[in-house]
PDB file of C-alpha atoms in Angstrom:
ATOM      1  CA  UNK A   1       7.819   6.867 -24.885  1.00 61.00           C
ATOM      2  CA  UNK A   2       6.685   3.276 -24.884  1.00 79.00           C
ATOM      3  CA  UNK A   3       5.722   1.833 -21.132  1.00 94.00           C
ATOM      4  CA  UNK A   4       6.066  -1.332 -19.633  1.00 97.00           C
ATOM      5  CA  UNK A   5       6.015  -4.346 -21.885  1.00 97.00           C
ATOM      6  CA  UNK A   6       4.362  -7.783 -20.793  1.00 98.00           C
ATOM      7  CA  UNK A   7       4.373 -10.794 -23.001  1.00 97.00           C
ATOM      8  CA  UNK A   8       2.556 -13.040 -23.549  1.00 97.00           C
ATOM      9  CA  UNK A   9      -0.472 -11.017 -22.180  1.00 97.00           C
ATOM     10  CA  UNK A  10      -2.449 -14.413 -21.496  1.00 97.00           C
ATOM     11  CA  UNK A  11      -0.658 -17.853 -20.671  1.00 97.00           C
ATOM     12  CA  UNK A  12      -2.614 -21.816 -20.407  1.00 97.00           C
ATOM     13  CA  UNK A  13      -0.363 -24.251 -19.638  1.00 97.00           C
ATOM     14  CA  UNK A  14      -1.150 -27.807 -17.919  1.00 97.00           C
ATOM     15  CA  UNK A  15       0.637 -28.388 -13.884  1.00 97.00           C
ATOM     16  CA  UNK A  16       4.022 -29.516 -14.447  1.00 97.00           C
ATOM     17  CA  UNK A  17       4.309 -27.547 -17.438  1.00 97.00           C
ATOM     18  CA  UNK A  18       6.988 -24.801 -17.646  1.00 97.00           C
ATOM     19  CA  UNK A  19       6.183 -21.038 -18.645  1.00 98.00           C
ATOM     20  CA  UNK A  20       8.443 -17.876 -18.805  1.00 98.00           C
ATOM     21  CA  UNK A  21       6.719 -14.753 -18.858  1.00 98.00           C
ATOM     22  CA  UNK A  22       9.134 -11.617 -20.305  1.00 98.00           C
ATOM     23  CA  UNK A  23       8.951  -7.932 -19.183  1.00 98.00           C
ATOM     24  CA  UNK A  24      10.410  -4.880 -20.931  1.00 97.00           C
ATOM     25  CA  UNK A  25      10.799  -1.610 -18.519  1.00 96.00           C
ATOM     26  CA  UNK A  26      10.796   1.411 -19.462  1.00 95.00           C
ATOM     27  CA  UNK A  27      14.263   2.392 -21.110  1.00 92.00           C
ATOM     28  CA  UNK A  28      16.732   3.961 -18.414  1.00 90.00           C
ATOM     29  CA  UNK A  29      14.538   2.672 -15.606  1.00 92.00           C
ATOM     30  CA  UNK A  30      17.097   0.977 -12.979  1.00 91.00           C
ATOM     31  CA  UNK A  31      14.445  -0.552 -11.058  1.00 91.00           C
ATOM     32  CA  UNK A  32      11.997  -3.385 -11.887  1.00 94.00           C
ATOM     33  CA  UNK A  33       9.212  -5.201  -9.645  1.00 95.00           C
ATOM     34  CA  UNK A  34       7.774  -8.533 -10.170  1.00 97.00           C
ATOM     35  CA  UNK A  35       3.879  -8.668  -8.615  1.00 96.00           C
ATOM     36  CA  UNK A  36       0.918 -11.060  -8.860  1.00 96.00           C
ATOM     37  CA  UNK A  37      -2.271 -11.382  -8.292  1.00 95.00           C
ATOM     38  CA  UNK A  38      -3.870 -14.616  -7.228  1.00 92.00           C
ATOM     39  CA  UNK A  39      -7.826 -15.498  -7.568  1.00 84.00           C
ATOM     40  CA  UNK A  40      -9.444 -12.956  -5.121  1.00 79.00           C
ATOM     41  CA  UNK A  41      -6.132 -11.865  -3.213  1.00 88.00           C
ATOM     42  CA  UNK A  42      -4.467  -8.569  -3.206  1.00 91.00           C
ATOM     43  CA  UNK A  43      -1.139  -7.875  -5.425  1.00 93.00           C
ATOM     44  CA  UNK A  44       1.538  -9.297  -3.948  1.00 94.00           C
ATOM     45  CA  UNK A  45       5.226  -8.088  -4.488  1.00 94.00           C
ATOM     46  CA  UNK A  46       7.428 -10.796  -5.392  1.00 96.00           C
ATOM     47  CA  UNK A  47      10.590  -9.182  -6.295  1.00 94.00           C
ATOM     48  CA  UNK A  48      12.601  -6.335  -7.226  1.00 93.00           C
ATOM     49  CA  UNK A  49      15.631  -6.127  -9.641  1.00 94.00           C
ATOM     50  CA  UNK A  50      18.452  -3.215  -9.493  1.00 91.00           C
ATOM     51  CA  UNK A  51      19.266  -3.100 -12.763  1.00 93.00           C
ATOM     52  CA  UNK A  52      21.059  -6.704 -12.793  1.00 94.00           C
ATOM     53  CA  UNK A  53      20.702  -7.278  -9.062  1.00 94.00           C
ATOM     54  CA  UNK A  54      18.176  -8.959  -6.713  1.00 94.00           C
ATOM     55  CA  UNK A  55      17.817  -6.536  -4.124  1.00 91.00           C
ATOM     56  CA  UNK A  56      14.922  -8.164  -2.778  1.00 92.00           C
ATOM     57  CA  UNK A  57      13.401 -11.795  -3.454  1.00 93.00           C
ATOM     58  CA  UNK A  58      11.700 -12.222  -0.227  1.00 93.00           C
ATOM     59  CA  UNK A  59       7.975 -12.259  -2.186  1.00 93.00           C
ATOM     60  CA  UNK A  60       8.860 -15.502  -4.515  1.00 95.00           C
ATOM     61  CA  UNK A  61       6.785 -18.168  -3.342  1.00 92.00           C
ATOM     62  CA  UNK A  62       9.183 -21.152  -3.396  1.00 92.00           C
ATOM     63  CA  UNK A  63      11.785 -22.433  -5.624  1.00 94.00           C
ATOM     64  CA  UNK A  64       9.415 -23.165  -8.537  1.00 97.00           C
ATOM     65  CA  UNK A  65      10.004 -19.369  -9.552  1.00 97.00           C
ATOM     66  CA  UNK A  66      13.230 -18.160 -11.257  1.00 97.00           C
ATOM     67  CA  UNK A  67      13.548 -14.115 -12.255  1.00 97.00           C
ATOM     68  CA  UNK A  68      16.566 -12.790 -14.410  1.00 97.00           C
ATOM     69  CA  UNK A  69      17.362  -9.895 -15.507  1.00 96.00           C
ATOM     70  CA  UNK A  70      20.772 -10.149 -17.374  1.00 86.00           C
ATOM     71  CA  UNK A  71      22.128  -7.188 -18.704  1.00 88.00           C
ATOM     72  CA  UNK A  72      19.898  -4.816 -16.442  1.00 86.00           C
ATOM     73  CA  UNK A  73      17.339  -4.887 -19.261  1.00 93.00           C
ATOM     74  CA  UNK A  74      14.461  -7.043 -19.915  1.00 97.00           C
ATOM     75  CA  UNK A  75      13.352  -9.635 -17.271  1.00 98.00           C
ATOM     76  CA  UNK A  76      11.891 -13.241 -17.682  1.00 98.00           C
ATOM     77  CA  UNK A  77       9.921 -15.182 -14.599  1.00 98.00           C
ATOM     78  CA  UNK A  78       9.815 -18.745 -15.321  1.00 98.00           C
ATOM     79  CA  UNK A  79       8.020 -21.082 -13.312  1.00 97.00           C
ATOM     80  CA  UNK A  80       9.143 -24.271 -13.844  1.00 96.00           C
ATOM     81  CA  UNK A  81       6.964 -26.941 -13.102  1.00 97.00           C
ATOM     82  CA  UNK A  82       3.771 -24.458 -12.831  1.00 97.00           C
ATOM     83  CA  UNK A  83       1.082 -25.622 -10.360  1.00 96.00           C
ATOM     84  CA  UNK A  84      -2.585 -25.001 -10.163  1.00 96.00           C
ATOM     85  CA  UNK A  85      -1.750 -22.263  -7.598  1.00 95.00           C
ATOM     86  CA  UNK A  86       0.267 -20.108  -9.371  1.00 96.00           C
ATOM     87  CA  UNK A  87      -2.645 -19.018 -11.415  1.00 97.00           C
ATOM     88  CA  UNK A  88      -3.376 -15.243 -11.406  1.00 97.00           C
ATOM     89  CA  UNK A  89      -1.713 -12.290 -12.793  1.00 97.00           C
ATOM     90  CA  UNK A  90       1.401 -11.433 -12.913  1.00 98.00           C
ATOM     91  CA  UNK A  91       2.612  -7.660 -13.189  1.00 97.00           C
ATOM     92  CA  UNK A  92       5.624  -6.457 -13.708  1.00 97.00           C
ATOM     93  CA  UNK A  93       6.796  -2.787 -13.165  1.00 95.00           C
ATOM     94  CA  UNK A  94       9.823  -0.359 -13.285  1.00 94.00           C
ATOM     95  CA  UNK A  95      11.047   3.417 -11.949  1.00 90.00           C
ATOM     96  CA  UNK A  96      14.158   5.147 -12.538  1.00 84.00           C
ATOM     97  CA  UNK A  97      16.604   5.664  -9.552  1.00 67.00           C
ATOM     98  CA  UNK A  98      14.867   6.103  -6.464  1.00 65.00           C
ATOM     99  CA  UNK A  99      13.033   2.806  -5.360  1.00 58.00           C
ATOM    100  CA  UNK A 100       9.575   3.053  -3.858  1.00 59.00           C
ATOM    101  CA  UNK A 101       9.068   6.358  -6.239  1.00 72.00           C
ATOM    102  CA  UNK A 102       5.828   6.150  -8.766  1.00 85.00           C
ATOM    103  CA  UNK A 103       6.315   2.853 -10.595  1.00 90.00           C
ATOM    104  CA  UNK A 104       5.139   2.124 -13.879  1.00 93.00           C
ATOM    105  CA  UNK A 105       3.232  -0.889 -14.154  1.00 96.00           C
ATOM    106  CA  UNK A 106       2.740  -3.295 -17.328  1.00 97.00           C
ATOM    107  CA  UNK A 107      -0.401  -4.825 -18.647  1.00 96.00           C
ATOM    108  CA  UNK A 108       0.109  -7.665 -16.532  1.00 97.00           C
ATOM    109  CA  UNK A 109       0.479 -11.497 -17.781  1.00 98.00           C
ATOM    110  CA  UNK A 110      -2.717 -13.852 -17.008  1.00 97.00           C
ATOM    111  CA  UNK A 111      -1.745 -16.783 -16.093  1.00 97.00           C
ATOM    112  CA  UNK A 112      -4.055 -19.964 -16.175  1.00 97.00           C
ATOM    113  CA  UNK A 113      -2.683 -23.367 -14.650  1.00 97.00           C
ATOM    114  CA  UNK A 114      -5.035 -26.750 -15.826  1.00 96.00           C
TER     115      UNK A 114
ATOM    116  CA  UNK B   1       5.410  -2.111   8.095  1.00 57.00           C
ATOM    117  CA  UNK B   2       2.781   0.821   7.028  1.00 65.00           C
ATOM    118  CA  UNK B   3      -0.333  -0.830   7.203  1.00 84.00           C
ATOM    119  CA  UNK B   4      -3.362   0.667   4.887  1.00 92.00           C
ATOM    120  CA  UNK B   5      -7.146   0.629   5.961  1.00 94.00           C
ATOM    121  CA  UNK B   6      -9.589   1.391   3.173  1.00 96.00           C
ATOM    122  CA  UNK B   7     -13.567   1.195   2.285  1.00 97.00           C
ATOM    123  CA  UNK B   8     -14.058  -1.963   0.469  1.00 95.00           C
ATOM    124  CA  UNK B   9     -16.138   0.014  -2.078  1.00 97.00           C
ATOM    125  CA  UNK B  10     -17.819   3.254  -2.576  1.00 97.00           C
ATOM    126  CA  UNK B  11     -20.395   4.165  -5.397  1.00 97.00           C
ATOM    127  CA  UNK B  12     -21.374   7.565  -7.242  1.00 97.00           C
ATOM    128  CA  UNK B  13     -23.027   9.601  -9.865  1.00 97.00           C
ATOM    129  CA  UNK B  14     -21.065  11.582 -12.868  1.00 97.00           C
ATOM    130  CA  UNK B  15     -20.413  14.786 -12.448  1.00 96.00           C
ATOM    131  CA  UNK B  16     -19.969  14.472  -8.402  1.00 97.00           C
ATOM    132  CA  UNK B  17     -16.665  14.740  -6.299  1.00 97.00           C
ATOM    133  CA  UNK B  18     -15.528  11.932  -4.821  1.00 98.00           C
ATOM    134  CA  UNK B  19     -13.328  11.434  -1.390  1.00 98.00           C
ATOM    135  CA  UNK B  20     -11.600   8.119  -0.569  1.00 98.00           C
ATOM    136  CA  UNK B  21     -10.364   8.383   2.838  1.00 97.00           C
ATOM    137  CA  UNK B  22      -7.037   5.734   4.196  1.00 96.00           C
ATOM    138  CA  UNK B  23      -6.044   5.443   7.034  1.00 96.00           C
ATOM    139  CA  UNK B  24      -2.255   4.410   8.234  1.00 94.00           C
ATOM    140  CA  UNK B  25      -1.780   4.876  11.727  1.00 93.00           C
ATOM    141  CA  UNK B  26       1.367   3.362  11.841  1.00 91.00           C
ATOM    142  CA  UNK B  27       3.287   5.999   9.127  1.00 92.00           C
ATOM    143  CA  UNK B  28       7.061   6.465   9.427  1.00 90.00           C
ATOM    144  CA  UNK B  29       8.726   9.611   9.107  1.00 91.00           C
ATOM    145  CA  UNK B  30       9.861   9.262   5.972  1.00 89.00           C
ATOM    146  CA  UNK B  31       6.852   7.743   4.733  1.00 90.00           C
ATOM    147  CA  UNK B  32       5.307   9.048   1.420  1.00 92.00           C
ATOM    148  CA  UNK B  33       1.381   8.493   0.296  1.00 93.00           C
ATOM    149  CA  UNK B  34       0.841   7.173  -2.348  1.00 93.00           C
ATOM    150  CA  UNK B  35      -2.695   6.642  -4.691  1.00 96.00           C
ATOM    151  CA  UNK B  36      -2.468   4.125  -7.611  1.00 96.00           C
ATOM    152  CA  UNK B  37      -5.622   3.530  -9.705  1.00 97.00           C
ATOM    153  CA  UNK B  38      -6.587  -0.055 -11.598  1.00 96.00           C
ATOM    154  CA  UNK B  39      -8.769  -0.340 -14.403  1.00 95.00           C
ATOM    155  CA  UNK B  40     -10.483  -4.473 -15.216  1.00 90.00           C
ATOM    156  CA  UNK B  41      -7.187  -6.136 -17.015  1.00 88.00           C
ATOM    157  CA  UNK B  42      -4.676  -3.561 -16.833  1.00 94.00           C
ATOM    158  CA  UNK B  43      -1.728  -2.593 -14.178  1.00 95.00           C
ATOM    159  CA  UNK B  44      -1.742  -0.057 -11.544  1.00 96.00           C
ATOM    160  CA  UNK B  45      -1.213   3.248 -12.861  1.00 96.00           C
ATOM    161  CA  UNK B  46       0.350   5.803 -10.487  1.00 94.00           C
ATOM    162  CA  UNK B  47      -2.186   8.598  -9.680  1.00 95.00           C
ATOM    163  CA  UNK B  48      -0.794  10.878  -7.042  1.00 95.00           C
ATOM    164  CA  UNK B  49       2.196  11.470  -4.239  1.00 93.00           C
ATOM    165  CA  UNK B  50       2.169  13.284  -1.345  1.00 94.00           C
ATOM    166  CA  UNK B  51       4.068  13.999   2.328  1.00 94.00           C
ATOM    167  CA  UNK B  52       1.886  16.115   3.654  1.00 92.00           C
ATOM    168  CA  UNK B  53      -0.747  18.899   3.694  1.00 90.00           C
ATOM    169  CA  UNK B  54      -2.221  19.124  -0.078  1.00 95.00           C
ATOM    170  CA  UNK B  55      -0.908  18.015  -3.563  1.00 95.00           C
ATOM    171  CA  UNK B  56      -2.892  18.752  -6.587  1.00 96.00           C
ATOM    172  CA  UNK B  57      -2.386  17.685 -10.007  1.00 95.00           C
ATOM    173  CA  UNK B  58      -4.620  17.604 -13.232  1.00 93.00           C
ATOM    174  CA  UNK B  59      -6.306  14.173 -11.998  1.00 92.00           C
ATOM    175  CA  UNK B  60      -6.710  14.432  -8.318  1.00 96.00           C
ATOM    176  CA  UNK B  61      -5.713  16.375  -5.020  1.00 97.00           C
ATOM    177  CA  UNK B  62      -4.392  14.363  -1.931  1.00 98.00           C
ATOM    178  CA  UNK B  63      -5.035  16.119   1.694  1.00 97.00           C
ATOM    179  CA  UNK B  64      -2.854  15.265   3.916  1.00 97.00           C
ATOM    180  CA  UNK B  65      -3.483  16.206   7.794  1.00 96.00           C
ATOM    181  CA  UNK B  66      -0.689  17.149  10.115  1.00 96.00           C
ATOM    182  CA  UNK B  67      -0.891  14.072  11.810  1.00 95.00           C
ATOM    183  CA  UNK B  68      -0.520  12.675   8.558  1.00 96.00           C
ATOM    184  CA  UNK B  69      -2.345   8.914  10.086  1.00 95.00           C
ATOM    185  CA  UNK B  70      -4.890   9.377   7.674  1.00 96.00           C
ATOM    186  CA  UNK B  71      -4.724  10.599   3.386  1.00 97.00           C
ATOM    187  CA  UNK B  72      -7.927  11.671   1.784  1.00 98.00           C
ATOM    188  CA  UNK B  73      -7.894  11.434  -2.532  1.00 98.00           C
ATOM    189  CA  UNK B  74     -10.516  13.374  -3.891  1.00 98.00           C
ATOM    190  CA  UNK B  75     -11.667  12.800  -7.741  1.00 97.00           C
ATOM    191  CA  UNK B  76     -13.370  15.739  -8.980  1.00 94.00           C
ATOM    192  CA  UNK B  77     -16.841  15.913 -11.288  1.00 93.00           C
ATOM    193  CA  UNK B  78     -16.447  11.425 -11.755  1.00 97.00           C
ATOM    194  CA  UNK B  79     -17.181  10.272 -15.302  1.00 96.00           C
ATOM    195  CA  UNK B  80     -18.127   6.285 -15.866  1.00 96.00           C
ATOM    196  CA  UNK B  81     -14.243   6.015 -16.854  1.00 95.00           C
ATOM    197  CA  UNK B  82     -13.009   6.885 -12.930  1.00 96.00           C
ATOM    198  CA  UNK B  83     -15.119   3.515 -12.097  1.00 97.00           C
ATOM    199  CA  UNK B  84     -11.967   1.536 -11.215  1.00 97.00           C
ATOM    200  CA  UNK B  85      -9.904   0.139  -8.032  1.00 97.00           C
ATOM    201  CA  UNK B  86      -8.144   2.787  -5.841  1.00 98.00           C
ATOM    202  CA  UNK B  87      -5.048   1.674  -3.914  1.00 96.00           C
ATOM    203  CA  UNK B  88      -3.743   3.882  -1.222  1.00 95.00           C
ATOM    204  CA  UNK B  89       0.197   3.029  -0.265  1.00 93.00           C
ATOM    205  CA  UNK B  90       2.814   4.097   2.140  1.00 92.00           C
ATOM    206  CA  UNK B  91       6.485   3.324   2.183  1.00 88.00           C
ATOM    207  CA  UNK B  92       9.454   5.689   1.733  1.00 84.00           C
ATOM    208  CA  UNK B  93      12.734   5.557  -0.235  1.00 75.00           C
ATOM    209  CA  UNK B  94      14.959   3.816   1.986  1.00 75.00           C
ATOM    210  CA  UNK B  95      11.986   1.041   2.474  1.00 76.00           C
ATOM    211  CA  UNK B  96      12.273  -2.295   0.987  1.00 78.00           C
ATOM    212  CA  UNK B  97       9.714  -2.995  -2.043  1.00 79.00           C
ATOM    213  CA  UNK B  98       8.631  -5.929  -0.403  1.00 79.00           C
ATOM    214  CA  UNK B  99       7.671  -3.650   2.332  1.00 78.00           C
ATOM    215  CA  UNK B 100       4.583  -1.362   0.337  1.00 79.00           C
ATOM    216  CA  UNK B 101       1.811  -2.889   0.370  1.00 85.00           C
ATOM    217  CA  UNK B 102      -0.998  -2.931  -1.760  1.00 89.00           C
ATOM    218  CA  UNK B 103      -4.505  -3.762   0.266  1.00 87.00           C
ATOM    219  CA  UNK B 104      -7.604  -4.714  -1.018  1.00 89.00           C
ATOM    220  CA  UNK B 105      -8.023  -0.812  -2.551  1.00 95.00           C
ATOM    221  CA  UNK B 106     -11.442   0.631  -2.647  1.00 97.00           C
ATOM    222  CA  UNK B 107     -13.755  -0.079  -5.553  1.00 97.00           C
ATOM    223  CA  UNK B 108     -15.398   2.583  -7.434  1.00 98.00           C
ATOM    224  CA  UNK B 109     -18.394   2.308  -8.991  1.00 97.00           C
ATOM    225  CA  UNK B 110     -19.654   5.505 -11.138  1.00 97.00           C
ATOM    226  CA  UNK B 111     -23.425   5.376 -12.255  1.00 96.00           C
ATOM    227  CA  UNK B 112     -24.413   7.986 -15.087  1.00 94.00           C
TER     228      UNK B 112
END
């Protein structure tokens, strides 16, 4: 069974530049995270997805990040314009119904913001 | 809001046991326990689950006392490949995501 998917595993992009990082869950997993790691922080949980739904956004830093997940499969975060900040990694991860339940995490995405 | 206190780092040889104690004071009823371990440029990956008393699986065992305000994960016989970053969490079901919390984990170090 293939795990959680995270492209592009590495990501440099100038500030004011846009980037969309992609996440495939597990199949048949209703639930996907959003997480990141900044420079010497702890991982922080940005959001979590119900198959198509938010159910909660209250992580994403300011406006600057967009999540989707249409279809209740794959999920992009774009951050559109990227700042120097927002460098770090972002994870994404994914478990069936129950929330909260052992979550499967991806690779993670590094992000690097010149 | 579960908060998690952990030891910043801990070090050992191969072939010893190892005990990382965290403590949550603050656990809710329906609060589960939950150990996640982090290798250099990967994700989390889920290690262990438990309510109370003792879980056991082929990686770890989690004791759990009755109080349940503290969680103890011990690693038996370390190799160099269990040097990684331990997170211990707590939330439950009904909790919000945004609501588990990862901490700073403890670092483990394993020297041959």
């Amino acid at each position: 069974e293939a795990g959680v998917t995270q492209f592009p595993s590495h990501s440099v992009i100038e500030k004011g530049q846009t980037v969309t990082l992609r996440c495939d869950p597990i199949s048949g997993h209703d639930n996907l995270y959003w997480y990141r790691r900044v420079m010497g922080k702890e991982i922080k949980f940005l959001l979590h997805f119900v198959k198509e739904s938010k159910q909660d956004e209250s992580g994403m830093p300011n406006n600057r990040f967009l999540a989707e997940r249409t279809g209740g499969t794959y999920s992009t975060l774009k951050v559109q314009p990227a700042e120097l900040e927002d460098s770090g990694v972002y994870f994404c991860a994914s478990s069936q119904q129950l929330r909260n339940e052992k979550l499967f995490f991806g690779s993670g995405t590094q992000l690097s913001v010149l | 809001l579960a908060k998690t206190t952990q030891p910043i780092s801990m070090d050992s040889y191969e072939g010893q046991e190892v005990n990382i104690t965290c403590s949550h004071n603050n656990i809710a009823t329906n609060d589960y326990i939950t150990w996640y371990q982090q290798f250099p440029s990967q994700g989390p990956r889920f290690i262990i689950q438990g309510y109370k008393t003792k879980v056991t699986n082929e990686v770890a065992s989690l004791f759990i006392p009755a109080d349940r305000k503290s969680s103890t994960l011990s690693l038996p016989r370390v190799s160099l490949s269990d040097t990684a970053v331990y997170y211990c969490l707590v939330g439950s079901p009904d909790s919000s995501a945004s609501k588990i919390i990862f901490g700073s984990g403890t670092r483990l170090s394993i020297r041959p």
